[in-house]
Amino acid sequence: MKLSLLEKLEAARKQKRQVCLVRLLAQGGVEALVVDGAQADGPPLADDVLEAARAALREDRSRTVETSAGRAFLQVFNPPLRMIIVGAVHITQSLAPMAELAGYEVTVVDPRRAFATDARFPNTKVSQDWPDEALEALAPDRRTAVVALVHDPKLDDPALDVALRSEAFYIAALGSRKNAAARQERLQALGHDPATTARVRGPAGLPIGAVSPAEIAISVLAECTRVLRQGH
Amino acid sequence: MIADENLLELARDWKQSGRKVALATVVSTWGSSPRPAGSQLVVDETGAMMGSVSGGCIEGAVVREAMDVMQGAPPKLLDFGVTNEQAWEVGLACGGKVEVWVEAVE
């Protein structure tokens, strides 16, 4: 590997761009960089190689594939996953550290100062902005999960409204089935079509019979993991 | 412990400071293998290393090859697995198969 290519790769990663290092193993390891889906360095890649690199980035998985240029190793460097949790509530106190362990950069959003305190979230980034403003500033992308845990439409809905206009890979909200149905209607009243509002998973989490805040956090993180890894 | 994602940064820093550096990368795995594709090991000319390409069972062999490539040998694809006698010698006890690409940073 050329030092110059390594420097370019590191610069792109520092800017939190999505980088795929392509090594054409069948050609002595000829190297190229694909950044945010476009070729950024190295000899021009065949279309199928470029497409395979984009797929590897999408799926966030390094792998060797057969291409028109022979075997190629696609090494993926994606920016960190993010989780935005709306509501600095009891479940959040479990979910935030668990998500951090699982590799997410977590931001807790709650304008209610009594909830969003450093004492309750000593190691987590907390935003006290209104949820729609906070979400717009955080700009969820397709490596971001948005979880609304407040239970109060006044705070949850503005956040979900912004999330639905983003590519966030996982959007979920707490609440009973009845509340979830009412939420769908409210979000449709904000101008989203039913196919879009169906992206909000509610009640959030896998049905594992969770009772305690920590167990509910596990079920939410498990569902988020399944969507990330299996796409459903 | 250094996070995987920082190993390339380390390779760059070592190279920029004038050391000879080689990079080993897991490019494919079959069966039970301890480290996924993309896992890396950085080696310098003194044998100092960071990262890992297995649970520790093939690192010795990989470092020997890394020394070769940083002295000028072309990049090479190493193949360790249950069907490979060398793999038993180096002790890939988990019974999986792993391919490792070894290259110099130039």
Coordinates of C-alpha atoms in Angstrom, one line a residue:
Chain A
M1 CA 0.0 0.0 0.0
K2 CA 1.3 3.4 -0.9
L3 CA 1.7 5.9 2.0
S4 CA 0.0 8.5 -0.1
L5 CA -3.1 6.3 -0.5
L6 CA -3.1 5.6 3.3
E7 CA -3.0 9.3 4.0
K8 CA -6.0 10.0 1.7
L9 CA -7.9 7.1 3.3
E10 CA -7.2 8.6 6.8
A11 CA -8.2 12.1 5.7
A12 CA -11.5 10.8 4.3
R13 CA -12.2 8.8 7.5
K14 CA -11.5 11.9 9.6
Q15 CA -14.2 13.7 7.7
K16 CA -16.5 10.8 8.6
R17 CA -17.0 9.9 5.0
Q18 CA -17.8 6.3 3.9
V19 CA -14.6 4.8 2.6
C20 CA -14.0 1.5 0.9
L21 CA -10.5 0.4 0.2
V22 CA -10.5 -1.9 -2.9
R23 CA -7.6 -4.4 -3.3
L24 CA -7.5 -6.2 -6.6
L25 CA -6.0 -9.4 -5.3
A26 CA -5.8 -11.0 -8.7
Q27 CA -3.7 -8.1 -9.9
G28 CA -1.0 -8.2 -7.2
G29 CA -3.1 -6.1 -4.8
V30 CA -3.6 -3.0 -7.0
E31 CA -5.4 -0.5 -4.7
A32 CA -8.2 2.0 -5.2
L33 CA -10.4 4.1 -2.9
V34 CA -14.1 4.5 -3.1
V35 CA -15.4 7.4 -1.0
D36 CA -19.1 8.1 -0.5
G37 CA -19.8 5.8 -3.5
A38 CA -17.5 7.4 -6.0
Q39 CA -14.0 6.5 -6.9
A40 CA -11.4 8.8 -5.2
D41 CA -8.0 7.2 -5.9
G42 CA -6.3 4.5 -7.9
P43 CA -6.7 3.2 -11.5
P44 CA -10.3 3.4 -12.9
L45 CA -12.4 0.6 -11.5
A46 CA -14.8 -1.5 -13.6
D47 CA -18.5 -0.8 -13.0
D48 CA -19.1 -4.1 -11.3
V49 CA -16.2 -3.5 -8.9
L50 CA -17.5 0.0 -8.1
E51 CA -21.0 -1.4 -7.5
A52 CA -19.6 -4.2 -5.2
A53 CA -17.8 -1.5 -3.2
R54 CA -21.0 0.5 -2.8
A55 CA -22.8 -2.7 -1.7
A56 CA -20.1 -3.4 0.9
L57 CA -20.4 0.1 2.2
R58 CA -24.2 -0.1 2.4
E59 CA -24.0 -3.4 4.3
D60 CA -21.0 -2.3 6.3
R61 CA -19.2 -5.6 5.8
S62 CA -15.7 -6.1 4.4
R63 CA -15.4 -9.1 2.1
T64 CA -13.7 -10.7 -0.9
V65 CA -15.8 -10.9 -4.1
E66 CA -15.3 -12.3 -7.6
T67 CA -15.4 -9.5 -10.1
S68 CA -14.6 -8.9 -13.8
A69 CA -11.1 -7.8 -12.5
G70 CA -10.7 -11.2 -10.6
R71 CA -10.9 -11.6 -6.8
A72 CA -11.1 -8.3 -5.0
F73 CA -11.0 -7.5 -1.3
L74 CA -13.3 -4.7 -0.2
Q75 CA -12.4 -3.2 3.1
V76 CA -15.1 -1.0 4.6
F77 CA -14.4 2.0 6.8
N78 CA -17.7 3.6 7.8
P79 CA -18.2 6.4 10.3
P80 CA -19.5 5.3 13.7
L81 CA -23.2 4.3 14.1
R82 CA -25.2 6.9 16.0
M83 CA -28.3 6.6 18.2
I84 CA -30.4 9.6 19.1
I85 CA -32.6 8.9 22.1
V86 CA -35.5 11.4 22.7
G87 CA -36.3 11.5 26.4
A88 CA -33.8 11.4 29.2
V89 CA -36.0 8.9 31.0
H90 CA -35.3 5.9 33.2
I91 CA -35.1 3.4 30.2
T92 CA -32.6 5.8 28.6
Q93 CA -30.3 5.5 31.5
S94 CA -30.0 1.8 30.6
L95 CA -30.2 2.2 26.8
A96 CA -27.6 4.9 26.4
P97 CA -24.7 3.0 28.0
M98 CA -25.7 -0.3 26.4
A99 CA -25.8 1.3 22.9
E100 CA -22.4 2.9 23.6
L101 CA -21.1 -0.6 24.4
A102 CA -22.5 -1.8 21.1
G103 CA -20.5 0.9 19.3
Y104 CA -23.0 3.8 18.9
E105 CA -22.3 7.4 19.5
V106 CA -25.3 8.3 21.6
T107 CA -27.0 11.7 22.0
V108 CA -29.9 12.1 24.5
V109 CA -32.4 14.8 23.6
D110 CA -34.6 16.3 26.3
P111 CA -35.5 19.9 26.8
R112 CA -36.8 19.2 30.3
R113 CA -33.9 20.2 32.5
A114 CA -34.9 18.1 35.4
F115 CA -34.4 15.0 33.3
A116 CA -31.4 15.9 31.1
T117 CA -28.9 16.3 33.9
D118 CA -25.2 15.4 33.9
A119 CA -25.8 13.5 37.1
R120 CA -28.3 11.2 35.4
F121 CA -26.1 10.9 32.2
P122 CA -22.6 11.3 33.4
N123 CA -20.9 9.9 30.2
T124 CA -23.4 10.7 27.5
K125 CA -23.9 13.7 25.3
V126 CA -27.1 15.4 26.2
S127 CA -29.0 18.1 24.2
Q128 CA -31.6 20.3 25.9
D129 CA -32.8 21.7 22.6
W130 CA -36.4 21.1 21.4
P131 CA -36.5 17.7 19.7
D132 CA -37.2 19.0 16.2
E133 CA -34.3 21.5 16.5
A134 CA -32.0 19.0 18.0
L135 CA -32.8 16.4 15.4
E136 CA -32.3 18.8 12.5
A137 CA -28.9 19.8 14.0
L138 CA -27.9 16.2 14.4
A139 CA -29.0 15.4 10.8
P140 CA -29.7 11.7 11.0
D141 CA -28.2 9.7 8.2
R142 CA -28.6 6.0 7.1
R143 CA -26.2 5.0 10.0
T144 CA -28.4 6.6 12.6
A145 CA -31.1 5.2 14.8
V146 CA -33.7 7.4 16.4
V147 CA -35.6 6.2 19.4
A148 CA -38.4 8.2 21.1
L149 CA -39.0 7.2 24.7
V150 CA -40.8 10.2 26.2
H151 CA -44.4 8.9 25.7
D152 CA -45.6 12.5 25.3
P153 CA -46.5 13.4 21.7
K154 CA -45.5 17.0 22.4
L155 CA -41.8 15.9 22.5
D156 CA -41.9 12.6 20.6
D157 CA -43.7 13.7 17.5
P158 CA -41.5 16.6 16.4
A159 CA -38.5 14.3 16.6
L160 CA -40.2 11.5 14.7
D161 CA -41.3 14.1 12.1
V162 CA -37.7 15.0 11.4
A163 CA -36.5 11.4 11.6
L164 CA -39.1 10.3 9.0
R165 CA -37.7 12.9 6.6
S166 CA -34.2 11.4 7.0
E167 CA -32.6 8.1 6.0
A168 CA -32.3 6.9 9.6
F169 CA -32.1 3.1 9.5
Y170 CA -34.1 2.5 12.6
I171 CA -36.9 4.7 14.0
A172 CA -38.9 3.5 17.0
A173 CA -41.2 4.9 19.7
L174 CA -42.3 3.5 23.0
G175 CA -46.0 3.1 23.9
S176 CA -48.9 0.7 23.7
R177 CA -50.3 -0.6 20.5
K178 CA -53.2 1.8 20.9
N179 CA -50.8 4.7 21.4
A180 CA -48.8 3.5 18.4
A181 CA -51.9 3.6 16.2
A182 CA -52.8 7.1 17.4
R183 CA -49.2 8.2 16.7
Q184 CA -49.4 6.9 13.1
E185 CA -52.5 9.1 12.6
R186 CA -50.9 12.1 14.1
L187 CA -47.8 11.7 11.9
Q188 CA -50.0 11.3 8.9
A189 CA -51.7 14.6 9.8
L190 CA -48.2 16.2 9.6
G191 CA -48.1 15.3 6.0
H192 CA -46.4 11.9 5.9
D193 CA -48.0 9.1 3.9
P194 CA -48.9 5.8 5.6
A195 CA -46.0 4.0 4.0
T196 CA -43.6 6.5 5.6
T197 CA -45.2 6.6 9.0
A198 CA -45.0 2.8 9.0
R199 CA -41.2 3.2 9.4
V200 CA -41.8 4.1 13.0
R201 CA -41.6 0.9 14.9
G202 CA -44.0 0.9 17.9
P203 CA -44.1 -0.4 20.5
A204 CA -40.3 -0.2 20.2
G205 CA -38.3 -3.3 20.8
L206 CA -38.6 -7.1 20.3
P207 CA -41.4 -8.9 22.2
I208 CA -39.2 -10.6 24.8
G209 CA -41.4 -9.9 27.7
A210 CA -39.2 -7.2 29.0
V211 CA -40.3 -5.6 32.3
S212 CA -37.5 -3.6 33.9
P213 CA -36.0 -0.5 32.2
A214 CA -32.8 -2.5 31.5
E215 CA -34.8 -5.3 29.9
I216 CA -36.7 -2.9 27.8
A217 CA -33.4 -1.3 26.7
I218 CA -32.2 -4.7 25.7
S219 CA -35.3 -5.3 23.6
V220 CA -34.9 -2.0 21.8
L221 CA -31.2 -2.5 21.2
A222 CA -31.9 -6.0 20.0
E223 CA -34.5 -4.8 17.5
C224 CA -32.2 -2.0 16.3
T225 CA -29.4 -4.6 15.9
R226 CA -31.6 -6.9 13.8
V227 CA -32.7 -4.0 11.5
L228 CA -29.0 -3.0 11.1
R229 CA -27.7 -6.5 10.4
Q230 CA -30.7 -8.1 8.7
G231 CA -32.6 -5.1 7.4
H232 CA -36.0 -5.9 8.9
Chain B
M1 CA -5.5 -2.4 23.3
I2 CA -5.9 -0.3 20.2
A3 CA -9.2 -0.2 18.3
D4 CA -9.2 -1.9 14.9
E5 CA -10.2 1.3 13.2
N6 CA -7.0 3.1 14.5
L7 CA -4.6 0.5 13.1
L8 CA -4.2 2.2 9.7
E9 CA -3.6 5.5 11.4
L10 CA -0.8 3.7 13.4
A11 CA 0.6 2.2 10.2
R12 CA 0.7 5.7 8.7
D13 CA 2.4 7.1 11.8
W14 CA 5.0 4.4 11.9
K15 CA 5.8 4.8 8.2
Q16 CA 6.0 8.6 8.5
S17 CA 8.4 8.3 11.4
G18 CA 10.8 6.3 9.0
R19 CA 10.1 2.8 10.1
K20 CA 9.7 -0.2 7.7
V21 CA 6.0 -1.2 8.0
A22 CA 3.9 -4.1 6.8
L23 CA 0.2 -4.6 7.0
A24 CA -1.6 -7.9 7.3
T25 CA -5.4 -8.0 6.6
V26 CA -7.9 -10.9 6.9
V27 CA -9.5 -11.0 3.5
S28 CA -11.7 -14.0 3.8
T29 CA -12.8 -16.6 6.4
W30 CA -14.6 -19.9 6.4
G31 CA -16.1 -21.8 9.2
S32 CA -15.2 -20.8 12.7
S33 CA -12.5 -18.2 12.6
P34 CA -11.8 -15.8 15.4
R35 CA -11.5 -12.5 13.5
P36 CA -13.7 -11.2 10.7
A37 CA -12.6 -10.0 7.2
G38 CA -11.0 -6.6 7.5
S39 CA -9.2 -7.4 10.8
Q40 CA -5.6 -6.1 10.6
L41 CA -2.1 -6.5 12.1
V42 CA 0.5 -3.8 11.7
V43 CA 4.2 -4.9 12.0
D44 CA 7.4 -3.0 11.9
E45 CA 11.0 -4.1 11.1
T46 CA 11.8 -4.8 14.8
G47 CA 8.8 -7.2 15.0
A48 CA 6.7 -4.8 17.0
M49 CA 3.1 -5.4 16.3
M50 CA -0.4 -4.1 17.0
G51 CA -3.8 -5.5 16.2
S52 CA -4.6 -9.2 15.3
V53 CA -5.6 -11.4 12.4
S54 CA -6.6 -14.4 14.6
G55 CA -7.0 -15.3 18.2
G56 CA -3.2 -15.3 18.3
C57 CA -2.6 -18.7 16.6
I58 CA -1.2 -17.5 13.2
E59 CA 0.4 -14.2 14.2
G60 CA 3.9 -15.7 14.4
A61 CA 3.7 -17.0 10.8
V62 CA 2.2 -13.7 9.6
V63 CA 4.9 -11.6 11.2
R64 CA 7.6 -13.7 9.5
E65 CA 5.9 -13.1 6.1
A66 CA 5.5 -9.4 7.0
M67 CA 9.3 -9.1 7.6
D68 CA 9.8 -10.5 4.0
V69 CA 7.5 -8.0 2.3
M70 CA 8.8 -5.0 4.2
Q71 CA 12.3 -6.1 2.9
G72 CA 11.0 -5.9 -0.6
A73 CA 9.2 -9.1 -1.4
P74 CA 5.9 -8.6 -3.3
P75 CA 2.6 -8.7 -1.5
K76 CA 1.3 -12.2 -0.8
L77 CA -1.9 -14.0 0.1
L78 CA -1.4 -16.5 3.0
D79 CA -3.8 -19.3 3.4
F80 CA -4.3 -21.0 6.8
G81 CA -6.8 -23.7 7.4
V82 CA -7.5 -27.3 8.5
T83 CA -6.4 -28.6 5.1
N84 CA -3.1 -26.8 5.3
E85 CA -0.4 -28.6 7.3
Q86 CA 1.2 -25.3 8.2
A87 CA -2.0 -24.2 9.8
W88 CA -1.7 -27.1 12.3
E89 CA 1.9 -26.2 12.9
V90 CA 0.9 -22.7 13.7
G91 CA -2.1 -23.9 15.6
L92 CA -5.3 -22.6 14.0
A93 CA -7.1 -24.8 16.6
C94 CA -10.5 -23.4 15.9
G95 CA -10.8 -25.5 12.8
G96 CA -11.6 -22.6 10.5
K97 CA -9.9 -21.2 7.4
V98 CA -8.6 -17.8 6.9
E99 CA -6.8 -15.9 4.1
V100 CA -4.5 -13.1 5.0
W101 CA -3.1 -10.5 2.6
V102 CA 0.3 -9.2 3.6
E103 CA 1.7 -6.0 2.0
A104 CA 4.3 -3.4 2.7
V105 CA 3.5 0.2 3.3
E106 CA 5.6 2.1 0.8

